[in-house]
Tab-separated table of C-alpha atoms in Angstrom:
chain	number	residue	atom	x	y	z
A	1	UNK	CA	0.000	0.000	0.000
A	2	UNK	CA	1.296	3.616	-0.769
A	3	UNK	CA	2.689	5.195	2.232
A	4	UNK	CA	0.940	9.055	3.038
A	5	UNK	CA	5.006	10.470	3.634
A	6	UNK	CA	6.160	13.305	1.261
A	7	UNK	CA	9.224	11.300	-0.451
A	8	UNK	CA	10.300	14.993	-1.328
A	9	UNK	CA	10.069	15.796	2.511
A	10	UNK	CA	13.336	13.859	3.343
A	11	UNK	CA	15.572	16.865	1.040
A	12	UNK	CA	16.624	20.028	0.862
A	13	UNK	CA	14.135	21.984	-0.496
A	14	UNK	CA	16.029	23.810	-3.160
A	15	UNK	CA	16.632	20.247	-4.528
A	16	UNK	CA	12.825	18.824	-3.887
A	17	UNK	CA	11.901	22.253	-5.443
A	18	UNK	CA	13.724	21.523	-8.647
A	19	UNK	CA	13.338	17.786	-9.316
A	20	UNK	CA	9.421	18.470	-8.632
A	21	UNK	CA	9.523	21.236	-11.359
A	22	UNK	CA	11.337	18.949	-13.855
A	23	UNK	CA	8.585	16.303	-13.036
A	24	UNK	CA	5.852	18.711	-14.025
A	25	UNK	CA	8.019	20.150	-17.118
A	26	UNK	CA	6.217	17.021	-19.111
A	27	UNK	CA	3.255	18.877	-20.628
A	28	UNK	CA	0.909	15.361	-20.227
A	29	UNK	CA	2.146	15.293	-16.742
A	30	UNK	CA	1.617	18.545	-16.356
A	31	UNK	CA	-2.183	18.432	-17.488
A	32	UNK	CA	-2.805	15.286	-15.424
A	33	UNK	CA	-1.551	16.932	-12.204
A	34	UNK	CA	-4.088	19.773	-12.814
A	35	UNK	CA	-7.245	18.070	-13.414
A	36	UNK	CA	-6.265	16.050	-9.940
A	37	UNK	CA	-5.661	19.439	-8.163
A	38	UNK	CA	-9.139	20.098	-9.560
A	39	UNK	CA	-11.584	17.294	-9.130
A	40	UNK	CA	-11.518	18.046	-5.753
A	41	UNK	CA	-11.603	14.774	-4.115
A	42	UNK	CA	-9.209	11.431	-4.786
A	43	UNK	CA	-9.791	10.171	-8.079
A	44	UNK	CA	-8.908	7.047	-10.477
A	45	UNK	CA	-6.053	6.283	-12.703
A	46	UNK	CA	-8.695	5.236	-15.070
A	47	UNK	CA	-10.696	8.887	-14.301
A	48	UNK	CA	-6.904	10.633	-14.966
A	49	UNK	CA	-6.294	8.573	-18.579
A	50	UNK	CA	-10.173	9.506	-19.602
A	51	UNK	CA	-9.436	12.993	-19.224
A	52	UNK	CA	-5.382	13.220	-20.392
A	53	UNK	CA	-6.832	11.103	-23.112
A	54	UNK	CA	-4.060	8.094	-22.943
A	55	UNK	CA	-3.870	4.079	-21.391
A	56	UNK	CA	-4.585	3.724	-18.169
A	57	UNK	CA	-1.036	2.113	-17.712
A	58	UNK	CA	0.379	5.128	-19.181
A	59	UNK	CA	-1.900	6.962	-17.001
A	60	UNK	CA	-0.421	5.503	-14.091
A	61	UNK	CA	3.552	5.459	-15.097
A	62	UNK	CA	2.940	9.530	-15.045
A	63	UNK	CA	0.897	9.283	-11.805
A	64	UNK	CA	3.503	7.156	-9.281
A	65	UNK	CA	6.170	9.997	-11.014
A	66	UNK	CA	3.864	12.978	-9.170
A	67	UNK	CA	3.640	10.619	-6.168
A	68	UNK	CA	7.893	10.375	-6.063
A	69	UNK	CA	8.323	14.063	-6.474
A	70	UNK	CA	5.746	14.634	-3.133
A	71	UNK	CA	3.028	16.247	-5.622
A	72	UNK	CA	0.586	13.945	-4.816
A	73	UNK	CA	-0.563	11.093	-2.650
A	74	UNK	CA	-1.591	7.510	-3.491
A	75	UNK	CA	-3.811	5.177	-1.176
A	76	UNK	CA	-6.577	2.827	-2.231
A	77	UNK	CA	-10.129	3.770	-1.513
A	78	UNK	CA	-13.613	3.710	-3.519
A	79	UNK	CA	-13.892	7.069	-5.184
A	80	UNK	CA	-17.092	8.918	-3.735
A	81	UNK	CA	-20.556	7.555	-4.893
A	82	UNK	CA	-18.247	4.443	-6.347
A	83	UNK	CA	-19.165	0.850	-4.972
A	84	UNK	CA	-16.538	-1.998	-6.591
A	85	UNK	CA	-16.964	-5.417	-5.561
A	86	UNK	CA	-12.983	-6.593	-4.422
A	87	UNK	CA	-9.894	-4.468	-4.029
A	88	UNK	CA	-10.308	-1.052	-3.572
A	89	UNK	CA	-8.518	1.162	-6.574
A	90	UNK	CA	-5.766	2.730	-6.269
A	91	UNK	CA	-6.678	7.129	-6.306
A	92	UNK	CA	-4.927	9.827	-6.728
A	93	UNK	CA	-5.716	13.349	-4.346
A	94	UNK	CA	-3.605	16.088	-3.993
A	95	UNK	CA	-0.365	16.437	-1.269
A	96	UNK	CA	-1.041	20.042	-0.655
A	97	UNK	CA	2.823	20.857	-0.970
A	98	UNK	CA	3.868	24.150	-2.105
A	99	UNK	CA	6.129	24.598	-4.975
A	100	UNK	CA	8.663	27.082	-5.259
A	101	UNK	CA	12.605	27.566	-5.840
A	102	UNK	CA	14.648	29.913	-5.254
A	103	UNK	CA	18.221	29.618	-6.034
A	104	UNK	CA	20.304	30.986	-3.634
A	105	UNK	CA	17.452	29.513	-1.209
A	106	UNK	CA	15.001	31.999	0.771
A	107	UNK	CA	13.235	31.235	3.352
A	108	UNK	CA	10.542	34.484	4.228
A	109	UNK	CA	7.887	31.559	5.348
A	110	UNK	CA	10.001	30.954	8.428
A	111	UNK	CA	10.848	34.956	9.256
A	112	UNK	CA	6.999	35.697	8.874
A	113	UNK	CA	6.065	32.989	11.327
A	114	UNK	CA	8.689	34.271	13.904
A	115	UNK	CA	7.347	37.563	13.784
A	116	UNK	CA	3.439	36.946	13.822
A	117	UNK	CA	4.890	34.335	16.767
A	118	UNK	CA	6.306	37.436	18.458
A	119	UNK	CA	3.492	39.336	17.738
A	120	UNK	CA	0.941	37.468	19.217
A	121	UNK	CA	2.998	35.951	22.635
A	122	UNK	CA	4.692	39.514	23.637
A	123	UNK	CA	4.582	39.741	27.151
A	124	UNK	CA	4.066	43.186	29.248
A	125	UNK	CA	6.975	45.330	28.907
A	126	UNK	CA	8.600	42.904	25.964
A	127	UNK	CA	9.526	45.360	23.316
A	128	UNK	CA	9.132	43.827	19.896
A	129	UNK	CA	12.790	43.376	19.062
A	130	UNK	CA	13.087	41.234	22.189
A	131	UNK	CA	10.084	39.752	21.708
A	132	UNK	CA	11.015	38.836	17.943
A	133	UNK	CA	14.672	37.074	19.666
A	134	UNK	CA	12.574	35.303	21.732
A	135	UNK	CA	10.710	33.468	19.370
A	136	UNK	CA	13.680	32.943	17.157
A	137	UNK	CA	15.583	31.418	20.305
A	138	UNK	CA	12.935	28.755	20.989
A	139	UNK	CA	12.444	27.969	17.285
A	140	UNK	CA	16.019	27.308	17.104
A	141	UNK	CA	16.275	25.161	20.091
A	142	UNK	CA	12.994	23.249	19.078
A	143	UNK	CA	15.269	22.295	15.734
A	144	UNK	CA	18.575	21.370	17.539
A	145	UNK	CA	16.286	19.265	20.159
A	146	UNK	CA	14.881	17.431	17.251
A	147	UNK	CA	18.029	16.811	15.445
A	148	UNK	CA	19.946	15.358	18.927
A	149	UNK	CA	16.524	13.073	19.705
A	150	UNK	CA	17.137	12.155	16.344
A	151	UNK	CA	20.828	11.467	15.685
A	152	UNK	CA	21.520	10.672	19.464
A	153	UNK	CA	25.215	11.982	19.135
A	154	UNK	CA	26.106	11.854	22.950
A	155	UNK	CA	28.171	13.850	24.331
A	156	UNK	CA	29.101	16.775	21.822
A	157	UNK	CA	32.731	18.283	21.411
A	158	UNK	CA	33.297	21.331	18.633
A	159	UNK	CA	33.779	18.947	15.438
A	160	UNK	CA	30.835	16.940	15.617
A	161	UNK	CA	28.695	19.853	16.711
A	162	UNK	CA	30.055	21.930	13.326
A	163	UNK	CA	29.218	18.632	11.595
A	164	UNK	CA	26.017	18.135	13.074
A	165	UNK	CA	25.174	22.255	12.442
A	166	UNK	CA	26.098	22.096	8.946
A	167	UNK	CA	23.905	19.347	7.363
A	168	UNK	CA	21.030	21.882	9.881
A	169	UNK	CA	22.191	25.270	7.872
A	170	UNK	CA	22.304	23.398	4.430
A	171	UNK	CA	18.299	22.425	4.423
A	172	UNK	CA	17.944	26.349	5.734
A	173	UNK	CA	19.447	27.582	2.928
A	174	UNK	CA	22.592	29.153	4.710
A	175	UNK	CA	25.066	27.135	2.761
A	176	UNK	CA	28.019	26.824	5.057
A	177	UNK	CA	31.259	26.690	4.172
A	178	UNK	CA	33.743	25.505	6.462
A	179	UNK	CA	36.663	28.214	6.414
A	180	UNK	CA	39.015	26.273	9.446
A	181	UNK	CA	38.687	24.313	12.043
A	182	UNK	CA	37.216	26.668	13.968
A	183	UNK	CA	35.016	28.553	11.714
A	184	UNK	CA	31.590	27.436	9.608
A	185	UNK	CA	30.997	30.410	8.042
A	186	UNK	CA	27.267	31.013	6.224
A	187	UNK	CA	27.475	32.225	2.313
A	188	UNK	CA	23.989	32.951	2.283
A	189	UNK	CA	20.840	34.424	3.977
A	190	UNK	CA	17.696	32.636	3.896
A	191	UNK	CA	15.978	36.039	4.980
A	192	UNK	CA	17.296	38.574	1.613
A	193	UNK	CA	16.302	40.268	0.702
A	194	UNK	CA	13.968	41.750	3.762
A	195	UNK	CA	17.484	41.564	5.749
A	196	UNK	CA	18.592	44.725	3.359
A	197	UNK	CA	15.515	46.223	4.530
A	198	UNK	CA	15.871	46.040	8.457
A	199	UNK	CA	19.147	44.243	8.924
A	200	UNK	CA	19.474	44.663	12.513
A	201	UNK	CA	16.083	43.540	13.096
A	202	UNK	CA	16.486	40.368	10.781
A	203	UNK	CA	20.234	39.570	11.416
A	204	UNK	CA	19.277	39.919	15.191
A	205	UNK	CA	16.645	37.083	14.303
A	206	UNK	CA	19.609	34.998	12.381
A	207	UNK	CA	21.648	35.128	15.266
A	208	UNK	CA	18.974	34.287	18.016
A	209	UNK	CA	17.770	31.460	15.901
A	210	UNK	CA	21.314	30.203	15.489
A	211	UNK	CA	21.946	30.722	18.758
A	212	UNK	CA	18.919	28.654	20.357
A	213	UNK	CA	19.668	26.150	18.096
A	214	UNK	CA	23.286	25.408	19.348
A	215	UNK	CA	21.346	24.870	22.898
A	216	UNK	CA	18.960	22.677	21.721
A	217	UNK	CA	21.762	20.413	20.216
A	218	UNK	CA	23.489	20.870	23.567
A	219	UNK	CA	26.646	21.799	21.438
A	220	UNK	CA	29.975	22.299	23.588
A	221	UNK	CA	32.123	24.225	22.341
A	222	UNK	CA	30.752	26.247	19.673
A	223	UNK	CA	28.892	29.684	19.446
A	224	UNK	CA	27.042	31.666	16.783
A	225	UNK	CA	28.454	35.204	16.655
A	226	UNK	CA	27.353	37.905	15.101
A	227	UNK	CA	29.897	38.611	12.191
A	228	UNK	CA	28.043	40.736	9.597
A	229	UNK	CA	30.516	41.293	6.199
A	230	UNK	CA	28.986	42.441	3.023
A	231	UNK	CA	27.597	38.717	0.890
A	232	UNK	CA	27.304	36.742	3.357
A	233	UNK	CA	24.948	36.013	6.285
A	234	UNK	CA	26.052	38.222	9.784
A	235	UNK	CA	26.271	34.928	11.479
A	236	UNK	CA	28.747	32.506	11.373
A	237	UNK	CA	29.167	29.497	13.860
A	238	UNK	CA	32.749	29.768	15.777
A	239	UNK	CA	34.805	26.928	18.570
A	240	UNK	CA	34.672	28.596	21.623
A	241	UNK	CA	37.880	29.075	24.117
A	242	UNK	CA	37.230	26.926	26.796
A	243	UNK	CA	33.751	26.446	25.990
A	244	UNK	CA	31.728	29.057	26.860
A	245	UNK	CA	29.467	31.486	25.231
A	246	UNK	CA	29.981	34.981	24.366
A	247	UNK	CA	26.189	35.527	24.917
A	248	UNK	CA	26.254	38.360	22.390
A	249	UNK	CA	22.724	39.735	21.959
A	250	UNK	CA	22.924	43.074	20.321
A	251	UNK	CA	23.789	43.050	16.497
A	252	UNK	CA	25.133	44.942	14.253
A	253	UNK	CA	25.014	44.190	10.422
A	254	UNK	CA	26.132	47.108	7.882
A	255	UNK	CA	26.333	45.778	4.659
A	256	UNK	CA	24.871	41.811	5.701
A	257	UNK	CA	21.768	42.041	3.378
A	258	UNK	CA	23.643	42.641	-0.020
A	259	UNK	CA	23.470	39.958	-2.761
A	260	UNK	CA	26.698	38.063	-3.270
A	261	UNK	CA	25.549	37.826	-7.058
């Protein structure tokens, strides 16, 4: 039986993004996709062919493609106001992914839920900025918490921590680059171009984000420090003397939202 995951769920999304658009770049494909999205409700192989106007075996080579690339789901069920005698069909509904690309990657979707976060859980007194740090902070360590239940690293020294940060920052869209031993430093921001537009405000976000994320990992070692430099994100993830934490809150970030391109 099909499984309900999102096969496209398990990469990057710049990569999903673009193997899902060179799935739909068939024009058959493409039409077949569309009269799914708009029958409203799961329907046949047999219902797809009748309408793309090719074999039903055809019909359903294109249709376990859009499954692969997360576009839709599969399952078996009687279509509505359909009673078969035996197995249930196989139909086709929607996976309500999004599609987009953007190469380098952006990622607004995430910025605009920390701030409407912030927005709506301010506390008395909380000025916004804060507020907006906040919610970045616990995002981040919500992510790092995941990835440590996940990969179960143990205890954590600087390398595997930079390791363990850097396949985190590639499926943001950062794309790290590992300058030294010490050093992961960030090529991109996932938030241009609104950082060129408040980049305190933003890069502060960056940096809290990073920041809470290192603590949810339980990283030793390591530290995100503000670092703004024209081209490249203001954050970059450093080894630590000893340890410890600058705890650097306030940032600074001429130049950070330019365009390396």
């Amino acid at each position: 039986m099909a499984s309900d995951v999102d096969p496209a769920a398990a990469r990057p999304p710049a990569t999903a993004g673009v193997e899902t658009i060179a799935v739909l770049g068939d024009e058959v494909r493409r039409g077949m996709y569309g009269f799914v999205r708009r029958a409203r409700r799961p329907v046949t192989r047999e219902e797809v062919a009748g309408d793309a106007g090719i074999s039903a075996k055809l019909a359903a080579f294109h249709l376990d493609k859009l499954v692969a690339a997360g576009l839709l789901r599969a399952r078996y069920d009687n279509p509505a106001g359909v009673r078969r005698v035996g197995r249930k069909p196989k139909v086709y509904e929607p996976a309500g992914r999004d599609v987009r690309i953007s190469i380098p990657e952006r990622h607004p979707d995430l910025l605009a839920e920390i701030l409407i976060d912030a927005m709506v859980t301010t506390e008395p007194g909380e000025d916004p900025r804060s507020a907006a740090r906040r919610v970045a902070h616990g995002r981040g360590e919500e992510l790092g918490a995941e990835l440590r239940a996940r990969t179960r690293p143990g205890r954590l020294g600087p390398e595997r921590s930079l390791t363990l940060s850097r396949t985190m920052l590639e499926q943001h869209g950062f794309e790290p680059q590992r300058q030294a031993a010490t050093e992961l430093r960030l090529l991109n921001c996932p938030f241009h171009p609104l950082a060129a537009r408040s980049p305190e405000l933003v890069c502060g976000i960056s940096h809290a984000f990073l920041d809470g994320f290192l603590t949810g990992l339980q990283a030793a070692g390591i530290e995100a420090v503000p670092s703004p430099r024209p081209g490249y994100c203001c954050v970059e993830l450093r080894t630590t003397r000893g340890g410890t934490s600058s705890g650097e809150e306030d940032v600074t970030c001429r130049g950070a939202g330019r365009d390396r391109s």
